[in-house]
RNA sequence: GGCGACGUAGCCAAGUGGUAAGGCAGAGCUCUGCAAAAGCUCCAUCCGGCAGUUCGAAUCUGCCCGUCGCCUCCA
């Protein structure tokens, strides 16, 4: 389809909203910094990856061929420490947390990356890059490892807009560190006794620093020629030092910088106006949070806010998103049921909104405002935003009674209730649903007799069992409520 | 301390010079024995404060107040 507007995206590198154009034909190569699974993922991670999922869907919608790489930092200091505490090895810790993260991403409808490189699988490439940096005098070897010499790269600080002198003033070399300058960072850490390590000739066995893996893997997978790839993304907290360091590592070895044409950063997610962290006591694992909230509602919640903005997460806001999701489901059911064609134009309005630096909030408002969109466009927009309608959307209400429905009903009504006495005699042969239908019949009988007290008593009893009644002109229906 | 972001109705939030999107919650009406559900309607003379620029500012400038982030591992 034709697009009215070109795609405009905010580029952290230039601090402006720019027209987006791929470097090579219709191909868009994206590298997003993935998880370091030395601890459990939280909702803040989800916000970031959910955004890049929508960006990727939208780029494909516009006809680009997208290659999406999201790395896994599967070796770091924290995992070694955690493994030591738990009497296991770092790779076990990493594997556990990463499996949980992947399961959460599936629940959220985040598509799999095209490439998912693990740092430990790219040790040769990482070492090759370090050797080149040493050879070009950008790195040096000391007692405890190989360090990058920040002073060797004049453009250091450009991406994050940091002043190197000011950084220098606040930094210092810790006891036991051998680097020449406080700003220098480790490319390779020589292994201490008992630490996991990979051989590195002619130097010493050890493990890679955090920043170098992204430089090595993005080059290997997206830009072997060293002429740059299209987009590099991550959370705003990665701009400094992580992305700044990546630039410093990669660009001196490139034929034609910059490393990434467009740098895209997602705003952080706060909880109770604080960054989520264990020390502040507001940490909740993503997997646990997804047990409490509908993953699609969480996606909607994030779509309501500009991706670059700091966002504060509250239980109230997720409740509101749940209501929005219910509305979308209802609209979807109505559209599926109706034979008429519906109005065209929704897709184009959503396209326009997303072209404007991924304004998902406005896109979502179009989705909610449109009275009778065509089913086809409605479905395409939902898919574009990653809120794919599944089979359960078509069910008017939840039809599964709580497991303890019969028990709860017995205690709510009391054993002397006629309906239950009849039920008690053939306890096994009557389903809970049949019992419910019988209660409803009794209530309607009472209503016919204008016995409102009895009618309301039965309705209240069902309500206490999690079943709500709806009296319609066509009869009484029921639904399960939370 | 340095750098940066943000401050729009009870809550979330769009909107970067032309006179306040959308959602949640709430209110009223219709329907109903009542309630729920559903449908309809209403809900910021105003955008943290004070100055200034302008014919005109939530949108630009300055100062102030407040919140948060980065500067150490972090999506």
mmCIF file of N, CA and C (backbone and C1' of nucleotides) in Angstrom, chain A residues 34 44-45 48 162 166 210 234-235 237-238 269-270 273-275 305-306 309 320 323-324 327 330 359 362 365 369 443 452 455-456 459 471, chain B residues 2-3 5-8 10-15 21-25 32-39 67-75:
data_model
loop_
_atom_site.group_PDB
_atom_site.id
_atom_site.type_symbol
_atom_site.label_atom_id
_atom_site.label_comp_id
_atom_site.label_asym_id
_atom_site.label_seq_id
_atom_site.Cartn_x
_atom_site.Cartn_y
_atom_site.Cartn_z
ATOM 1 N N UNK A 34 20.080 -6.810 24.292
ATOM 2 C CA UNK A 34 19.133 -7.680 24.980
ATOM 3 C C UNK A 34 19.399 -7.771 26.460
ATOM 4 N N UNK A 44 10.263 -3.444 33.328
ATOM 5 C CA UNK A 44 11.012 -2.436 32.590
ATOM 6 C C UNK A 44 11.644 -3.018 31.335
ATOM 7 N N UNK A 45 12.165 -4.224 31.453
ATOM 8 C CA UNK A 45 12.707 -4.896 30.269
ATOM 9 C C UNK A 45 11.596 -5.105 29.256
ATOM 10 N N UNK A 48 10.759 -2.111 27.062
ATOM 11 C CA UNK A 48 11.745 -1.874 26.015
ATOM 12 C C UNK A 48 11.550 -2.839 24.834
ATOM 13 N N UNK A 162 28.549 13.736 26.704
ATOM 14 C CA UNK A 162 29.267 13.879 27.961
ATOM 15 C C UNK A 162 30.549 14.643 27.696
ATOM 16 N N UNK A 166 34.738 16.522 32.549
ATOM 17 C CA UNK A 166 33.832 16.444 33.701
ATOM 18 C C UNK A 166 33.712 15.015 34.202
ATOM 19 N N UNK A 210 31.704 -6.234 29.199
ATOM 20 C CA UNK A 210 30.320 -6.160 28.734
ATOM 21 C C UNK A 210 30.192 -5.487 27.371
ATOM 22 N N UNK A 234 18.020 0.258 22.529
ATOM 23 C CA UNK A 234 18.116 -0.215 23.901
ATOM 24 C C UNK A 234 17.422 0.774 24.819
ATOM 25 N N UNK A 235 17.498 0.515 26.101
ATOM 26 C CA UNK A 235 16.917 1.430 27.071
ATOM 27 C C UNK A 235 17.764 2.682 27.196
ATOM 28 N N UNK A 237 18.946 3.986 29.639
ATOM 29 C CA UNK A 237 20.037 3.864 30.606
ATOM 30 C C UNK A 237 21.297 3.247 29.985
ATOM 31 N N UNK A 238 21.177 2.829 28.749
ATOM 32 C CA UNK A 238 22.352 2.244 28.095
ATOM 33 C C UNK A 238 23.178 3.270 27.320
ATOM 34 N N UNK A 269 11.089 2.745 32.711
ATOM 35 C CA UNK A 269 9.836 2.511 33.421
ATOM 36 C C UNK A 269 10.099 2.641 34.913
ATOM 37 N N UNK A 270 9.268 3.420 35.566
ATOM 38 C CA UNK A 270 9.414 3.600 37.012
ATOM 39 C C UNK A 270 8.279 2.889 37.743
ATOM 40 N N UNK A 273 7.303 5.806 41.129
ATOM 41 C CA UNK A 273 8.213 6.915 40.826
ATOM 42 C C UNK A 273 9.675 6.587 41.082
ATOM 43 N N UNK A 274 9.991 5.316 41.126
ATOM 44 C CA UNK A 274 11.390 4.919 41.306
ATOM 45 C C UNK A 274 11.757 3.874 40.272
ATOM 46 N N UNK A 275 13.004 3.866 39.906
ATOM 47 C CA UNK A 275 13.486 2.812 39.041
ATOM 48 C C UNK A 275 13.388 1.491 39.795
ATOM 49 N N UNK A 305 1.623 5.397 26.048
ATOM 50 C CA UNK A 305 2.628 6.413 26.386
ATOM 51 C C UNK A 305 3.703 6.457 25.310
ATOM 52 N N UNK A 306 4.184 7.646 25.034
ATOM 53 C CA UNK A 306 5.266 7.800 24.077
ATOM 54 C C UNK A 306 6.460 6.958 24.499
ATOM 55 N N UNK A 309 9.315 8.520 26.574
ATOM 56 C CA UNK A 309 9.038 9.159 27.861
ATOM 57 C C UNK A 309 9.270 8.227 29.032
ATOM 58 N N UNK A 320 -6.807 0.277 34.149
ATOM 59 C CA UNK A 320 -7.419 1.059 33.069
ATOM 60 C C UNK A 320 -7.129 0.402 31.717
ATOM 61 N N UNK A 323 -9.466 -2.367 30.970
ATOM 62 C CA UNK A 323 -10.768 -1.921 30.461
ATOM 63 C C UNK A 323 -10.694 -1.630 28.974
ATOM 64 N N UNK A 324 -9.599 -1.029 28.552
ATOM 65 C CA UNK A 324 -9.414 -0.745 27.132
ATOM 66 C C UNK A 324 -9.395 -2.050 26.340
ATOM 67 N N UNK A 327 -12.764 -3.401 25.798
ATOM 68 C CA UNK A 327 -13.478 -2.669 24.742
ATOM 69 C C UNK A 327 -13.062 -3.146 23.364
ATOM 70 N N UNK A 330 -14.665 -6.396 22.593
ATOM 71 C CA UNK A 330 -16.089 -6.258 22.284
ATOM 72 C C UNK A 330 -16.281 -5.748 20.859
ATOM 73 N N UNK A 359 4.218 7.208 17.149
ATOM 74 C CA UNK A 359 3.267 7.738 18.124
ATOM 75 C C UNK A 359 2.148 6.713 18.352
ATOM 76 N N UNK A 362 -1.402 7.963 19.824
ATOM 77 C CA UNK A 362 -2.373 8.485 18.868
ATOM 78 C C UNK A 362 -2.934 7.340 18.019
ATOM 79 N N UNK A 365 -5.560 5.758 19.960
ATOM 80 C CA UNK A 365 -6.781 6.565 20.076
ATOM 81 C C UNK A 365 -7.625 6.431 18.816
ATOM 82 N N UNK A 369 -11.463 5.233 18.663
ATOM 83 C CA UNK A 369 -12.405 6.266 18.255
ATOM 84 C C UNK A 369 -13.294 5.825 17.093
ATOM 85 N N UNK A 443 -34.560 -18.650 40.663
ATOM 86 C CA UNK A 443 -34.635 -17.199 40.855
ATOM 87 C C UNK A 443 -35.682 -16.601 39.929
ATOM 88 N N UNK A 452 -39.124 -10.701 45.522
ATOM 89 C CA UNK A 452 -37.828 -10.038 45.271
ATOM 90 C C UNK A 452 -36.779 -10.413 46.304
ATOM 91 N N UNK A 455 -35.365 -13.702 45.266
ATOM 92 C CA UNK A 455 -34.639 -13.493 44.014
ATOM 93 C C UNK A 455 -33.261 -12.872 44.267
ATOM 94 N N UNK A 456 -33.276 -11.830 45.081
ATOM 95 C CA UNK A 456 -32.009 -11.118 45.336
ATOM 96 C C UNK A 456 -31.059 -11.969 46.166
ATOM 97 N N UNK A 459 -29.326 -14.222 43.804
ATOM 98 C CA UNK A 459 -28.352 -13.489 42.988
ATOM 99 C C UNK A 459 -27.113 -13.136 43.810
ATOM 100 N N UNK A 471 -29.879 -9.874 33.500
ATOM 101 C CA UNK A 471 -31.256 -10.063 33.038
ATOM 102 C C UNK A 471 -31.449 -9.291 31.744
ATOM 103 P P G B 2 26.355 22.003 39.577
ATOM 104 O "O5'" G B 2 26.919 20.971 38.504
ATOM 105 C "C5'" G B 2 28.178 21.210 37.864
ATOM 106 C "C4'" G B 2 28.422 20.128 36.844
ATOM 107 C "C3'" G B 2 27.293 19.931 35.834
ATOM 108 O "O3'" G B 2 27.369 20.865 34.770
ATOM 109 C "C1'" G B 2 27.902 17.831 36.706
ATOM 110 P P C B 3 25.998 21.390 34.119
ATOM 111 O "O5'" C B 3 25.494 20.137 33.289
ATOM 112 C "C5'" C B 3 26.280 19.617 32.219
ATOM 113 C "C4'" C B 3 25.676 18.324 31.734
ATOM 114 C "C3'" C B 3 24.213 18.383 31.335
ATOM 115 O "O3'" C B 3 24.021 18.927 30.046
ATOM 116 C "C1'" C B 3 24.570 16.478 32.666
ATOM 117 P P A B 5 16.999 17.918 27.960
ATOM 118 O "O5'" A B 5 15.933 16.908 28.562
ATOM 119 C "C5'" A B 5 15.612 15.706 27.862
ATOM 120 C "C4'" A B 5 14.666 14.887 28.706
ATOM 121 C "C3'" A B 5 13.362 15.577 29.080
ATOM 122 O "O3'" A B 5 12.414 15.519 28.027
ATOM 123 C "C1'" A B 5 14.271 14.533 30.991
ATOM 124 P P C B 6 11.372 16.721 27.831
ATOM 125 O "O5'" C B 6 10.342 16.499 29.027
ATOM 126 C "C5'" C B 6 9.560 15.319 29.084
ATOM 127 C "C4'" C B 6 9.035 15.125 30.483
ATOM 128 C "C3'" C B 6 8.079 16.189 31.003
ATOM 129 O "O3'" C B 6 6.761 15.991 30.534
ATOM 130 C "C1'" C B 6 9.641 15.655 32.678
ATOM 131 P P G B 7 5.760 17.229 30.472
ATOM 132 O "O5'" G B 7 5.323 17.502 31.981
ATOM 133 C "C5'" G B 7 4.510 16.547 32.715
ATOM 134 C "C4'" G B 7 4.318 17.105 34.107
ATOM 135 C "C3'" G B 7 3.465 18.374 34.137
ATOM 136 O "O3'" G B 7 2.222 18.202 34.831
ATOM 137 C "C1'" G B 7 5.539 18.654 35.308
ATOM 138 P P U B 8 1.260 17.020 34.761
ATOM 139 O "O5'" U B 8 0.040 17.671 33.980
ATOM 140 C "C5'" U B 8 -0.241 19.067 34.140
ATOM 141 C "C4'" U B 8 -1.249 19.477 33.108
ATOM 142 C "C3'" U B 8 -2.478 18.581 33.029
ATOM 143 O "O3'" U B 8 -3.435 18.945 34.014
ATOM 144 C "C1'" U B 8 -1.640 18.945 30.856
ATOM 145 P P G B 10 -8.354 17.445 39.339
ATOM 146 O "O5'" G B 10 -8.674 16.005 39.934
ATOM 147 C "C5'" G B 10 -8.294 15.691 41.271
ATOM 148 C "C4'" G B 10 -8.220 14.200 41.401
ATOM 149 C "C3'" G B 10 -7.259 13.541 40.424
ATOM 150 O "O3'" G B 10 -5.941 13.547 40.916
ATOM 151 C "C1'" G B 10 -9.330 12.409 40.368
ATOM 152 P P C B 11 -4.722 13.596 39.864
ATOM 153 O "O5'" C B 11 -4.739 12.123 39.265
ATOM 154 C "C5'" C B 11 -4.340 11.007 40.056
ATOM 155 C "C4'" C B 11 -4.399 9.752 39.217
ATOM 156 C "C3'" C B 11 -3.605 9.803 37.922
ATOM 157 O "O3'" C B 11 -2.241 9.535 38.125
ATOM 158 C "C1'" C B 11 -5.753 8.947 37.470
ATOM 159 P P C B 12 -1.184 10.153 37.100
ATOM 160 O "O5'" C B 12 -1.410 9.337 35.748
ATOM 161 C "C5'" C B 12 -0.979 7.981 35.647
ATOM 162 C "C4'" C B 12 -1.331 7.438 34.285
ATOM 163 C "C3'" C B 12 -0.786 8.203 33.090
ATOM 164 O "O3'" C B 12 0.577 7.973 32.850
ATOM 165 C "C1'" C B 12 -3.019 7.596 32.672
ATOM 166 P P A B 13 1.464 9.150 32.211
ATOM 167 O "O5'" A B 13 0.731 9.515 30.849
ATOM 168 C "C5'" A B 13 0.718 8.585 29.772
ATOM 169 C "C4'" A B 13 -0.190 9.085 28.672
ATOM 170 C "C3'" A B 13 0.268 10.344 27.959
ATOM 171 O "O3'" A B 13 1.202 10.025 26.944
ATOM 172 C "C1'" A B 13 -2.043 10.514 28.478
ATOM 173 P P A B 14 2.103 11.135 26.266
ATOM 174 O "O5'" A B 14 1.182 11.715 25.096
ATOM 175 C "C5'" A B 14 0.896 10.878 23.980
ATOM 176 C "C4'" A B 14 -0.023 11.603 23.020
ATOM 177 C "C3'" A B 14 0.488 12.918 22.467
ATOM 178 O "O3'" A B 14 1.413 12.716 21.419
ATOM 179 C "C1'" A B 14 -1.802 13.089 23.022
ATOM 180 P P G B 15 2.619 13.693 21.218
ATOM 181 O "O5'" G B 15 1.922 15.098 20.940
ATOM 182 C "C5'" G B 15 1.277 15.343 19.689
ATOM 183 C "C4'" G B 15 0.440 16.589 19.801
ATOM 184 C "C3'" G B 15 1.196 17.867 20.124
ATOM 185 O "O3'" G B 15 1.713 18.461 18.944
ATOM 186 C "C1'" G B 15 -0.725 17.716 21.505
ATOM 187 P P A B 21 -9.881 18.847 22.276
ATOM 188 O "O5'" A B 21 -8.946 17.567 22.062
ATOM 189 C "C5'" A B 21 -9.359 16.291 22.456
ATOM 190 C "C4'" A B 21 -8.931 15.323 21.404
ATOM 191 C "C3'" A B 21 -9.319 13.903 21.676
ATOM 192 O "O3'" A B 21 -10.640 13.651 21.276
ATOM 193 C "C1'" A B 21 -7.040 13.992 21.160
ATOM 194 P P G B 22 -11.679 13.098 22.342
ATOM 195 O "O5'" G B 22 -11.045 11.681 22.650
ATOM 196 C "C5'" G B 22 -10.822 10.759 21.608
ATOM 197 C "C4'" G B 22 -9.948 9.637 22.115
ATOM 198 C "C3'" G B 22 -10.385 9.044 23.448
ATOM 199 O "O3'" G B 22 -11.457 8.139 23.317
ATOM 200 C "C1'" G B 22 -8.069 9.443 23.506
ATOM 201 P P G B 23 -12.458 7.921 24.514
ATOM 202 O "O5'" G B 23 -11.574 7.045 25.500
ATOM 203 C "C5'" G B 23 -11.031 5.806 25.064
ATOM 204 C "C4'" G B 23 -10.096 5.283 26.120
ATOM 205 C "C3'" G B 23 -10.704 5.134 27.501
ATOM 206 O "O3'" G B 23 -11.479 3.955 27.612
ATOM 207 C "C1'" G B 23 -8.607 6.176 27.686
ATOM 208 P P C B 24 -12.701 3.915 28.585
ATOM 209 O "O5'" C B 24 -12.006 3.925 30.012
ATOM 210 C "C5'" C B 24 -11.188 2.839 30.416
ATOM 211 C "C4'" C B 24 -10.612 3.122 31.776
ATOM 212 C "C3'" C B 24 -11.627 3.479 32.856
ATOM 213 O "O3'" C B 24 -12.271 2.329 33.376
ATOM 214 C "C1'" C B 24 -9.817 4.973 32.967
ATOM 215 P P A B 25 -13.772 2.444 33.835
ATOM 216 O "O5'" A B 25 -13.695 3.484 35.053
ATOM 217 C "C5'" A B 25 -13.056 3.111 36.270
ATOM 218 C "C4'" A B 25 -12.939 4.323 37.166
ATOM 219 C "C3'" A B 25 -14.255 5.000 37.529
ATOM 220 O "O3'" A B 25 -14.935 4.337 38.581
ATOM 221 C "C1'" A B 25 -12.679 6.636 36.892
ATOM 222 P P U B 32 -38.277 -1.342 30.941
ATOM 223 O "O5'" U B 32 -37.509 -2.129 32.082
ATOM 224 C "C5'" U B 32 -36.985 -3.424 31.830
ATOM 225 C "C4'" U B 32 -36.144 -3.873 32.992
ATOM 226 C "C3'" U B 32 -36.849 -3.847 34.355
ATOM 227 O "O3'" U B 32 -37.583 -5.049 34.540
ATOM 228 C "C1'" U B 32 -34.686 -2.886 34.540
ATOM 229 P P G B 33 -39.042 -4.931 35.096
ATOM 230 O "O5'" G B 33 -38.864 -4.302 36.540
ATOM 231 C "C5'" G B 33 -39.944 -3.605 37.162
ATOM 232 C "C4'" G B 33 -39.726 -3.562 38.633
ATOM 233 C "C3'" G B 33 -38.375 -3.051 39.085
ATOM 234 O "O3'" G B 33 -38.349 -1.646 39.110
ATOM 235 C "C1'" G B 33 -38.899 -5.026 40.266
ATOM 236 P P C B 34 -37.112 -0.871 38.478
ATOM 237 O "O5'" C B 34 -35.946 -1.199 39.493
ATOM 238 C "C5'" C B 34 -35.989 -0.677 40.826
ATOM 239 C "C4'" C B 34 -34.972 -1.382 41.696
ATOM 240 C "C3'" C B 34 -33.525 -1.340 41.209
ATOM 241 O "O3'" C B 34 -32.902 -0.104 41.527
ATOM 242 C "C1'" C B 34 -34.042 -3.515 41.956
ATOM 243 P P A B 35 -31.837 0.525 40.503
ATOM 244 O "O5'" A B 35 -30.749 -0.637 40.356
ATOM 245 C "C5'" A B 35 -29.714 -0.734 41.333
ATOM 246 C "C4'" A B 35 -28.948 -2.034 41.174
ATOM 247 C "C3'" A B 35 -28.012 -2.173 39.993
ATOM 248 O "O3'" A B 35 -26.816 -1.444 40.163
ATOM 249 C "C1'" A B 35 -29.130 -4.205 40.369
ATOM 250 P P A B 36 -26.061 -0.827 38.871
ATOM 251 O "O5'" A B 36 -25.493 -2.129 38.149
ATOM 252 C "C5'" A B 36 -24.470 -2.920 38.781
ATOM 253 C "C4'" A B 36 -24.271 -4.177 37.980
ATOM 254 C "C3'" A B 36 -23.916 -3.961 36.514
ATOM 255 O "O3'" A B 36 -22.535 -3.737 36.342
ATOM 256 C "C1'" A B 36 -25.655 -5.531 36.664
ATOM 257 P P A B 37 -22.023 -2.756 35.209
ATOM 258 O "O5'" A B 37 -22.505 -3.469 33.871
ATOM 259 C "C5'" A B 37 -21.893 -4.692 33.461
ATOM 260 C "C4'" A B 37 -22.617 -5.232 32.262
ATOM 261 C "C3'" A B 37 -22.725 -4.273 31.085
ATOM 262 O "O3'" A B 37 -21.553 -4.297 30.288
ATOM 263 C "C1'" A B 37 -24.843 -5.210 31.511
ATOM 264 P P A B 38 -21.089 -2.968 29.524
ATOM 265 O "O5'" A B 38 -22.292 -2.670 28.510
ATOM 266 C "C5'" A B 38 -22.530 -3.557 27.420
ATOM 267 C "C4'" A B 38 -23.782 -3.141 26.698
ATOM 268 C "C3'" A B 38 -23.809 -1.691 26.242
ATOM 269 O "O3'" A B 38 -23.124 -1.529 25.016
ATOM 270 C "C1'" A B 38 -25.834 -2.194 27.336
ATOM 271 P P G B 39 -22.422 -0.131 24.696
ATOM 272 O "O5'" G B 39 -23.635 0.840 24.357
ATOM 273 C "C5'" G B 39 -24.420 0.620 23.189
ATOM 274 C "C4'" G B 39 -25.564 1.591 23.170
ATOM 275 C "C3'" G B 39 -25.173 3.049 23.368
ATOM 276 O "O3'" G B 39 -24.714 3.646 22.166
ATOM 277 C "C1'" G B 39 -26.985 2.536 24.779
ATOM 278 P P U B 67 10.610 17.115 45.191
ATOM 279 O "O5'" U B 67 10.293 16.166 43.962
ATOM 280 C "C5'" U B 67 9.073 15.420 43.926
ATOM 281 C "C4'" U B 67 8.993 14.646 42.640
ATOM 282 C "C3'" U B 67 10.202 13.781 42.304
ATOM 283 O "O3'" U B 67 10.214 12.569 43.011
ATOM 284 C "C1'" U B 67 9.559 14.989 40.384
ATOM 285 P P C B 68 11.600 11.900 43.372
ATOM 286 O "O5'" C B 68 12.105 11.350 41.969
ATOM 287 C "C5'" C B 68 11.392 10.316 41.302
ATOM 288 C "C4'" C B 68 11.857 10.192 39.884
ATOM 289 C "C3'" C B 68 13.322 9.831 39.673
ATOM 290 O "O3'" C B 68 13.568 8.462 39.884
ATOM 291 C "C1'" C B 68 12.715 11.545 38.166
ATOM 292 P P G B 69 15.039 7.968 40.178
ATOM 293 O "O5'" G B 69 15.751 8.071 38.759
ATOM 294 C "C5'" G B 69 15.309 7.270 37.678
ATOM 295 C "C4'" G B 69 16.031 7.650 36.421
ATOM 296 C "C3'" G B 69 17.542 7.553 36.478
ATOM 297 O "O3'" G B 69 17.971 6.223 36.262
ATOM 298 C "C1'" G B 69 16.946 9.595 35.500
ATOM 299 P P C B 70 19.352 5.753 36.864
ATOM 300 O "O5'" C B 70 20.412 6.485 35.944
ATOM 301 C "C5'" C B 70 20.549 6.125 34.574
ATOM 302 C "C4'" C B 70 21.576 7.006 33.922
ATOM 303 C "C3'" C B 70 22.920 7.073 34.637
ATOM 304 O "O3'" C B 70 23.735 5.955 34.342
ATOM 305 C "C1'" C B 70 22.232 9.248 34.113
ATOM 306 P P C B 71 24.709 5.435 35.475
ATOM 307 O "O5'" C B 71 25.755 6.619 35.606
ATOM 308 C "C5'" C B 71 26.562 6.981 34.490
ATOM 309 C "C4'" C B 71 27.378 8.199 34.818
ATOM 310 C "C3'" C B 71 28.269 8.095 36.039
ATOM 311 O "O3'" C B 71 29.460 7.388 35.701
ATOM 312 C "C1'" C B 71 27.189 10.194 36.010
ATOM 313 P P U B 72 30.351 6.661 36.848
ATOM 314 O "O5'" U B 72 29.909 5.141 36.660
ATOM 315 C "C5'" U B 72 30.916 4.106 36.714
ATOM 316 C "C4'" U B 72 30.363 2.926 37.411
ATOM 317 C "C3'" U B 72 29.074 2.366 36.799
ATOM 318 O "O3'" U B 72 29.306 1.540 35.671
ATOM 319 C "C1'" U B 72 28.841 2.542 39.145
ATOM 320 P P C B 73 29.924 0.122 35.505
ATOM 321 O "O5'" C B 73 28.712 -0.890 35.431
ATOM 322 C "C5'" C B 73 28.981 -2.288 35.452
ATOM 323 C "C4'" C B 73 27.715 -3.023 35.727
ATOM 324 C "C3'" C B 73 26.541 -2.693 34.824
ATOM 325 O "O3'" C B 73 26.677 -3.336 33.577
ATOM 326 C "C1'" C B 73 25.800 -2.839 37.050
ATOM 327 P P C B 74 25.935 -2.742 32.309
ATOM 328 O "O5'" C B 74 24.412 -2.482 32.690
ATOM 329 C "C5'" C B 74 23.397 -3.241 32.072
ATOM 330 C "C4'" C B 74 22.150 -3.193 32.888
ATOM 331 C "C3'" C B 74 20.998 -2.370 32.293
ATOM 332 O "O3'" C B 74 20.118 -3.063 31.434
ATOM 333 C "C1'" C B 74 21.317 -1.802 34.561
ATOM 334 P P A B 75 19.965 -4.721 31.286
ATOM 335 O "O5'" A B 75 18.656 -4.444 30.455
ATOM 336 C "C5'" A B 75 18.513 -4.808 29.106
ATOM 337 C "C4'" A B 75 17.696 -3.717 28.454
ATOM 338 C "C3'" A B 75 18.310 -2.340 28.617
ATOM 339 O "O3'" A B 75 19.282 -2.111 27.627
ATOM 340 C "C1'" A B 75 16.018 -2.257 29.168
#
